[in-house]
Amino acid sequence: MNYFEIYDIPESFLLDEKALKNTYYKLSREYHPDFYANEPQEKQQEILQLSTRNTNAYRTLAHPDLRMQYILQQHGLLQEGKNNELPSDFLMDMMDLNEELMELEMDFDADKFHELGERSSGLMAQLDNDILPTLQRYPELHGITKEEALQQVKTYYLKKKYLLRIQETLSKFAARS
């Protein structure tokens, strides 16, 4: 049973956070091990597993990036060592950014640091804006198939991870300055 089925909600990248939390608390009460202390060991073990599964499902679905990763994994699109290629134009842009980061490391320049931070934030905002319509309509899509939408989300997810690494490097510069 996948995490969306546990909460009896449709697979979606954008969830009703309040409803998710309410269902989590309801299941937490239902599967709380203390209520089964006098039950046979087998029943206690079953409840413990249900409680653990509920917690894991909530932690995953409550966090947008983990939820996205989970959906992509459920559809076999994020597998270690499998087709996780990014578009060449994006990679060229990232190569330029990385070169500028290396130059910054050798010869720190506050203005250049600020410019790179602004540029990476702008790229992240553009990524978010570009994918939002797909996330909002998923899985009820018009004009593209579910598979095409999932591929778009996968590309977004991989690009975002890449940009987050660059922003992490920039934050290390900020800590040193």
PDB file of C-alpha atoms in Angstrom:
ATOM      1  CA  MET A   1       0.000   0.000   0.000  1.00  0.00           C
ATOM      2  CA  ASN A   2       1.514   3.317  -1.018  1.00  0.00           C
ATOM      3  CA  TYR A   3       1.476   6.423   1.154  1.00  0.00           C
ATOM      4  CA  PHE A   4      -1.378   8.104  -0.714  1.00  0.00           C
ATOM      5  CA  GLU A   5      -3.533   5.013  -0.211  1.00  0.00           C
ATOM      6  CA  ILE A   6      -2.787   5.012   3.521  1.00  0.00           C
ATOM      7  CA  TYR A   7      -4.294   8.497   3.728  1.00  0.00           C
ATOM      8  CA  ASP A   8      -7.007   7.737   1.165  1.00  0.00           C
ATOM      9  CA  ILE A   9      -6.044  10.710  -1.005  1.00  0.00           C
ATOM     10  CA  PRO A  10      -5.266  10.907  -4.715  1.00  0.00           C
ATOM     11  CA  GLU A  11      -1.657  11.085  -5.804  1.00  0.00           C
ATOM     12  CA  SER A  12      -0.797  14.768  -6.106  1.00  0.00           C
ATOM     13  CA  PHE A  13       2.209  17.053  -5.850  1.00  0.00           C
ATOM     14  CA  LEU A  14       0.132  19.710  -4.075  1.00  0.00           C
ATOM     15  CA  LEU A  15      -1.848  18.474  -1.073  1.00  0.00           C
ATOM     16  CA  ASP A  16      -4.268  19.890   1.443  1.00  0.00           C
ATOM     17  CA  GLU A  17      -1.747  20.081   4.302  1.00  0.00           C
ATOM     18  CA  LYS A  18      -4.427  20.466   6.980  1.00  0.00           C
ATOM     19  CA  ALA A  19      -6.351  17.394   5.811  1.00  0.00           C
ATOM     20  CA  LEU A  20      -3.106  15.412   5.645  1.00  0.00           C
ATOM     21  CA  LYS A  21      -2.198  16.390   9.211  1.00  0.00           C
ATOM     22  CA  ASN A  22      -5.704  15.602  10.480  1.00  0.00           C
ATOM     23  CA  THR A  23      -5.597  12.122   8.953  1.00  0.00           C
ATOM     24  CA  TYR A  24      -2.106  11.570  10.359  1.00  0.00           C
ATOM     25  CA  TYR A  25      -3.298  12.434  13.880  1.00  0.00           C
ATOM     26  CA  LYS A  26      -6.395  10.251  13.489  1.00  0.00           C
ATOM     27  CA  LEU A  27      -4.269   7.264  12.431  1.00  0.00           C
ATOM     28  CA  SER A  28      -1.699   8.027  15.146  1.00  0.00           C
ATOM     29  CA  ARG A  29      -4.417   7.703  17.768  1.00  0.00           C
ATOM     30  CA  GLU A  30      -5.842   4.592  16.114  1.00  0.00           C
ATOM     31  CA  TYR A  31      -2.451   2.857  15.928  1.00  0.00           C
ATOM     32  CA  HIS A  32      -0.946   4.105  19.182  1.00  0.00           C
ATOM     33  CA  PRO A  33       0.908   1.132  20.729  1.00  0.00           C
ATOM     34  CA  ASP A  34      -0.198   2.039  24.279  1.00  0.00           C
ATOM     35  CA  PHE A  35      -3.798   1.132  23.393  1.00  0.00           C
ATOM     36  CA  TYR A  36      -2.682  -2.396  22.534  1.00  0.00           C
ATOM     37  CA  ALA A  37      -0.471  -3.152  25.531  1.00  0.00           C
ATOM     38  CA  ASN A  38      -2.720  -6.017  26.674  1.00  0.00           C
ATOM     39  CA  GLU A  39      -3.018  -7.567  23.222  1.00  0.00           C
ATOM     40  CA  PRO A  40      -1.002 -10.625  22.107  1.00  0.00           C
ATOM     41  CA  GLN A  41       2.563  -9.943  20.946  1.00  0.00           C
ATOM     42  CA  GLU A  42       1.581 -10.554  17.325  1.00  0.00           C
ATOM     43  CA  LYS A  43      -1.113  -7.843  17.449  1.00  0.00           C
ATOM     44  CA  GLN A  44       1.272  -5.437  19.204  1.00  0.00           C
ATOM     45  CA  GLN A  45       3.836  -5.990  16.444  1.00  0.00           C
ATOM     46  CA  GLU A  46       1.211  -5.364  13.755  1.00  0.00           C
ATOM     47  CA  ILE A  47       0.146  -2.097  15.423  1.00  0.00           C
ATOM     48  CA  LEU A  48       3.757  -0.995  15.770  1.00  0.00           C
ATOM     49  CA  GLN A  49       4.270  -1.575  12.042  1.00  0.00           C
ATOM     50  CA  LEU A  50       1.100   0.373  11.197  1.00  0.00           C
ATOM     51  CA  SER A  51       2.185   3.213  13.480  1.00  0.00           C
ATOM     52  CA  THR A  52       5.654   3.315  11.888  1.00  0.00           C
ATOM     53  CA  ARG A  53       4.180   3.246   8.381  1.00  0.00           C
ATOM     54  CA  ASN A  54       1.841   6.121   9.303  1.00  0.00           C
ATOM     55  CA  THR A  55       4.758   8.202  10.601  1.00  0.00           C
ATOM     56  CA  ASN A  56       6.909   7.480   7.554  1.00  0.00           C
ATOM     57  CA  ALA A  57       4.040   8.300   5.198  1.00  0.00           C
ATOM     58  CA  TYR A  58       3.344  11.590   6.935  1.00  0.00           C
ATOM     59  CA  ARG A  59       6.999  12.653   6.994  1.00  0.00           C
ATOM     60  CA  THR A  60       7.236  11.984   3.276  1.00  0.00           C
ATOM     61  CA  LEU A  61       3.947  13.490   2.148  1.00  0.00           C
ATOM     62  CA  ALA A  62       4.162  16.560   4.408  1.00  0.00           C
ATOM     63  CA  HIS A  63       7.422  17.737   2.809  1.00  0.00           C
ATOM     64  CA  PRO A  64       6.966  18.929  -0.825  1.00  0.00           C
ATOM     65  CA  ASP A  65      10.408  17.809  -2.021  1.00  0.00           C
ATOM     66  CA  LEU A  66      10.156  14.395  -0.356  1.00  0.00           C
ATOM     67  CA  ARG A  67       6.623  13.998  -1.737  1.00  0.00           C
ATOM     68  CA  MET A  68       7.882  14.815  -5.241  1.00  0.00           C
ATOM     69  CA  GLN A  69      10.775  12.376  -4.878  1.00  0.00           C
ATOM     70  CA  TYR A  70       8.374   9.703  -3.591  1.00  0.00           C
ATOM     71  CA  ILE A  71       5.955  10.112  -6.524  1.00  0.00           C
ATOM     72  CA  LEU A  72       8.794   9.962  -9.041  1.00  0.00           C
ATOM     73  CA  GLN A  73      10.198   6.849  -7.352  1.00  0.00           C
ATOM     74  CA  GLN A  74       6.761   5.207  -7.330  1.00  0.00           C
ATOM     75  CA  HIS A  75       6.658   5.648 -11.097  1.00  0.00           C
ATOM     76  CA  GLY A  76      10.187   4.280 -11.542  1.00  0.00           C
ATOM     77  CA  LEU A  77      11.607   7.617 -12.663  1.00  0.00           C
ATOM     78  CA  LEU A  78      14.232   8.124  -9.959  1.00  0.00           C
ATOM     79  CA  GLN A  79      16.387   5.076  -9.830  1.00  0.00           C
ATOM     80  CA  GLU A  80      20.029   5.149  -8.838  1.00  0.00           C
ATOM     81  CA  GLY A  81      22.250   5.075 -11.912  1.00  0.00           C
ATOM     82  CA  LYS A  82      19.314   5.331 -14.320  1.00  0.00           C
ATOM     83  CA  ASN A  83      18.583   8.041 -16.898  1.00  0.00           C
ATOM     84  CA  ASN A  84      18.882  11.125 -14.699  1.00  0.00           C
ATOM     85  CA  GLU A  85      20.189  13.334 -17.475  1.00  0.00           C
ATOM     86  CA  LEU A  86      19.598  17.052 -17.561  1.00  0.00           C
ATOM     87  CA  PRO A  87      19.149  19.183 -20.682  1.00  0.00           C
ATOM     88  CA  SER A  88      22.456  20.307 -22.164  1.00  0.00           C
ATOM     89  CA  ASP A  89      21.540  24.019 -22.094  1.00  0.00           C
ATOM     90  CA  PHE A  90      20.898  23.803 -18.361  1.00  0.00           C
ATOM     91  CA  LEU A  91      24.175  21.967 -17.818  1.00  0.00           C
ATOM     92  CA  MET A  92      26.051  24.635 -19.779  1.00  0.00           C
ATOM     93  CA  ASP A  93      24.517  27.343 -17.574  1.00  0.00           C
ATOM     94  CA  MET A  94      25.504  25.369 -14.485  1.00  0.00           C
ATOM     95  CA  MET A  95      29.023  24.878 -15.810  1.00  0.00           C
ATOM     96  CA  ASP A  96      29.329  28.651 -16.157  1.00  0.00           C
ATOM     97  CA  LEU A  97      28.007  29.152 -12.620  1.00  0.00           C
ATOM     98  CA  ASN A  98      30.412  26.553 -11.244  1.00  0.00           C
ATOM     99  CA  GLU A  99      33.352  28.198 -13.000  1.00  0.00           C
ATOM    100  CA  GLU A 100      32.375  31.528 -11.465  1.00  0.00           C
ATOM    101  CA  LEU A 101      32.134  29.847  -8.065  1.00  0.00           C
ATOM    102  CA  MET A 102      35.661  28.466  -8.474  1.00  0.00           C
ATOM    103  CA  GLU A 103      36.933  31.920  -9.414  1.00  0.00           C
ATOM    104  CA  LEU A 104      35.163  33.336  -6.384  1.00  0.00           C
ATOM    105  CA  GLU A 105      36.840  30.766  -4.168  1.00  0.00           C
ATOM    106  CA  MET A 106      40.269  31.770  -5.430  1.00  0.00           C
ATOM    107  CA  ASP A 107      39.611  35.494  -5.354  1.00  0.00           C
ATOM    108  CA  PHE A 108      36.590  36.476  -3.264  1.00  0.00           C
ATOM    109  CA  ASP A 109      34.659  39.476  -4.536  1.00  0.00           C
ATOM    110  CA  ALA A 110      31.578  40.562  -2.548  1.00  0.00           C
ATOM    111  CA  ASP A 111      29.841  42.036  -5.603  1.00  0.00           C
ATOM    112  CA  LYS A 112      30.388  38.850  -7.611  1.00  0.00           C
ATOM    113  CA  PHE A 113      29.183  36.781  -4.657  1.00  0.00           C
ATOM    114  CA  HIS A 114      25.987  38.846  -4.479  1.00  0.00           C
ATOM    115  CA  GLU A 115      25.484  38.581  -8.250  1.00  0.00           C
ATOM    116  CA  LEU A 116      25.835  34.775  -8.182  1.00  0.00           C
ATOM    117  CA  GLY A 117      23.387  34.546  -5.296  1.00  0.00           C
ATOM    118  CA  GLU A 118      20.857  36.661  -7.178  1.00  0.00           C
ATOM    119  CA  ARG A 119      21.365  34.643 -10.346  1.00  0.00           C
ATOM    120  CA  SER A 120      20.890  31.283  -8.648  1.00  0.00           C
ATOM    121  CA  SER A 121      17.801  32.570  -6.795  1.00  0.00           C
ATOM    122  CA  GLY A 122      16.396  33.869 -10.081  1.00  0.00           C
ATOM    123  CA  LEU A 123      16.990  30.524 -11.774  1.00  0.00           C
ATOM    124  CA  MET A 124      15.258  28.741  -8.880  1.00  0.00           C
ATOM    125  CA  ALA A 125      12.271  31.109  -9.044  1.00  0.00           C
ATOM    126  CA  GLN A 126      12.014  30.569 -12.810  1.00  0.00           C
ATOM    127  CA  LEU A 127      12.109  26.806 -12.351  1.00  0.00           C
ATOM    128  CA  ASP A 128       9.330  27.011  -9.764  1.00  0.00           C
ATOM    129  CA  ASN A 129       7.200  29.253 -11.986  1.00  0.00           C
ATOM    130  CA  ASP A 130       7.653  26.993 -15.004  1.00  0.00           C
ATOM    131  CA  ILE A 131       6.599  23.787 -13.215  1.00  0.00           C
ATOM    132  CA  LEU A 132       3.748  25.197 -11.130  1.00  0.00           C
ATOM    133  CA  PRO A 133       0.987  24.745 -13.762  1.00  0.00           C
ATOM    134  CA  THR A 134       1.920  21.079 -14.172  1.00  0.00           C
ATOM    135  CA  LEU A 135       1.965  20.528 -10.399  1.00  0.00           C
ATOM    136  CA  GLN A 136      -1.404  22.239 -10.007  1.00  0.00           C
ATOM    137  CA  ARG A 137      -3.124  20.185 -12.701  1.00  0.00           C
ATOM    138  CA  TYR A 138      -1.535  16.816 -11.932  1.00  0.00           C
ATOM    139  CA  PRO A 139      -2.908  14.174 -12.423  1.00  0.00           C
ATOM    140  CA  GLU A 140      -5.859  15.794 -14.278  1.00  0.00           C
ATOM    141  CA  LEU A 141      -3.834  17.085 -17.215  1.00  0.00           C
ATOM    142  CA  HIS A 142      -4.965  18.628 -20.476  1.00  0.00           C
ATOM    143  CA  GLY A 143      -2.759  18.624 -23.531  1.00  0.00           C
ATOM    144  CA  ILE A 144      -0.064  16.321 -22.122  1.00  0.00           C
ATOM    145  CA  THR A 145      -0.041  12.777 -20.826  1.00  0.00           C
ATOM    146  CA  LYS A 146       0.629  11.824 -17.241  1.00  0.00           C
ATOM    147  CA  GLU A 147       3.964  10.338 -18.346  1.00  0.00           C
ATOM    148  CA  GLU A 148       4.981  13.617 -20.003  1.00  0.00           C
ATOM    149  CA  ALA A 149       4.016  15.528 -16.879  1.00  0.00           C
ATOM    150  CA  LEU A 150       6.039  13.170 -14.707  1.00  0.00           C
ATOM    151  CA  GLN A 151       9.047  13.633 -17.005  1.00  0.00           C
ATOM    152  CA  GLN A 152       8.685  17.414 -16.661  1.00  0.00           C
ATOM    153  CA  VAL A 153       8.539  17.067 -12.882  1.00  0.00           C
ATOM    154  CA  LYS A 154      11.565  14.770 -12.906  1.00  0.00           C
ATOM    155  CA  THR A 155      13.579  17.303 -14.906  1.00  0.00           C
ATOM    156  CA  TYR A 156      12.465  20.056 -12.527  1.00  0.00           C
ATOM    157  CA  TYR A 157      13.394  17.934  -9.503  1.00  0.00           C
ATOM    158  CA  LEU A 158      16.884  17.185 -10.832  1.00  0.00           C
ATOM    159  CA  LYS A 159      17.494  20.806 -11.833  1.00  0.00           C
ATOM    160  CA  LYS A 160      16.338  21.985  -8.421  1.00  0.00           C
ATOM    161  CA  LYS A 161      18.700  19.569  -6.665  1.00  0.00           C
ATOM    162  CA  TYR A 162      21.552  20.902  -8.777  1.00  0.00           C
ATOM    163  CA  LEU A 163      20.697  24.523  -8.003  1.00  0.00           C
ATOM    164  CA  LEU A 164      20.333  23.747  -4.299  1.00  0.00           C
ATOM    165  CA  ARG A 165      23.897  22.402  -4.287  1.00  0.00           C
ATOM    166  CA  ILE A 166      25.098  25.655  -5.851  1.00  0.00           C
ATOM    167  CA  GLN A 167      23.160  27.674  -3.281  1.00  0.00           C
ATOM    168  CA  GLU A 168      24.666  25.532  -0.529  1.00  0.00           C
ATOM    169  CA  THR A 169      28.143  26.352  -1.853  1.00  0.00           C
ATOM    170  CA  LEU A 170      27.215  30.039  -1.884  1.00  0.00           C
ATOM    171  CA  SER A 171      26.011  29.834   1.715  1.00  0.00           C
ATOM    172  CA  LYS A 172      29.413  28.398   2.696  1.00  0.00           C
ATOM    173  CA  PHE A 173      31.023  31.503   1.161  1.00  0.00           C
ATOM    174  CA  ALA A 174      28.646  33.687   3.161  1.00  0.00           C
ATOM    175  CA  ALA A 175      29.612  31.883   6.363  1.00  0.00           C
ATOM    176  CA  ARG A 176      33.311  32.508   5.690  1.00  0.00           C
ATOM    177  CA  SER A 177      32.893  36.191   4.873  1.00  0.00           C
TER     178      SER A 177
END
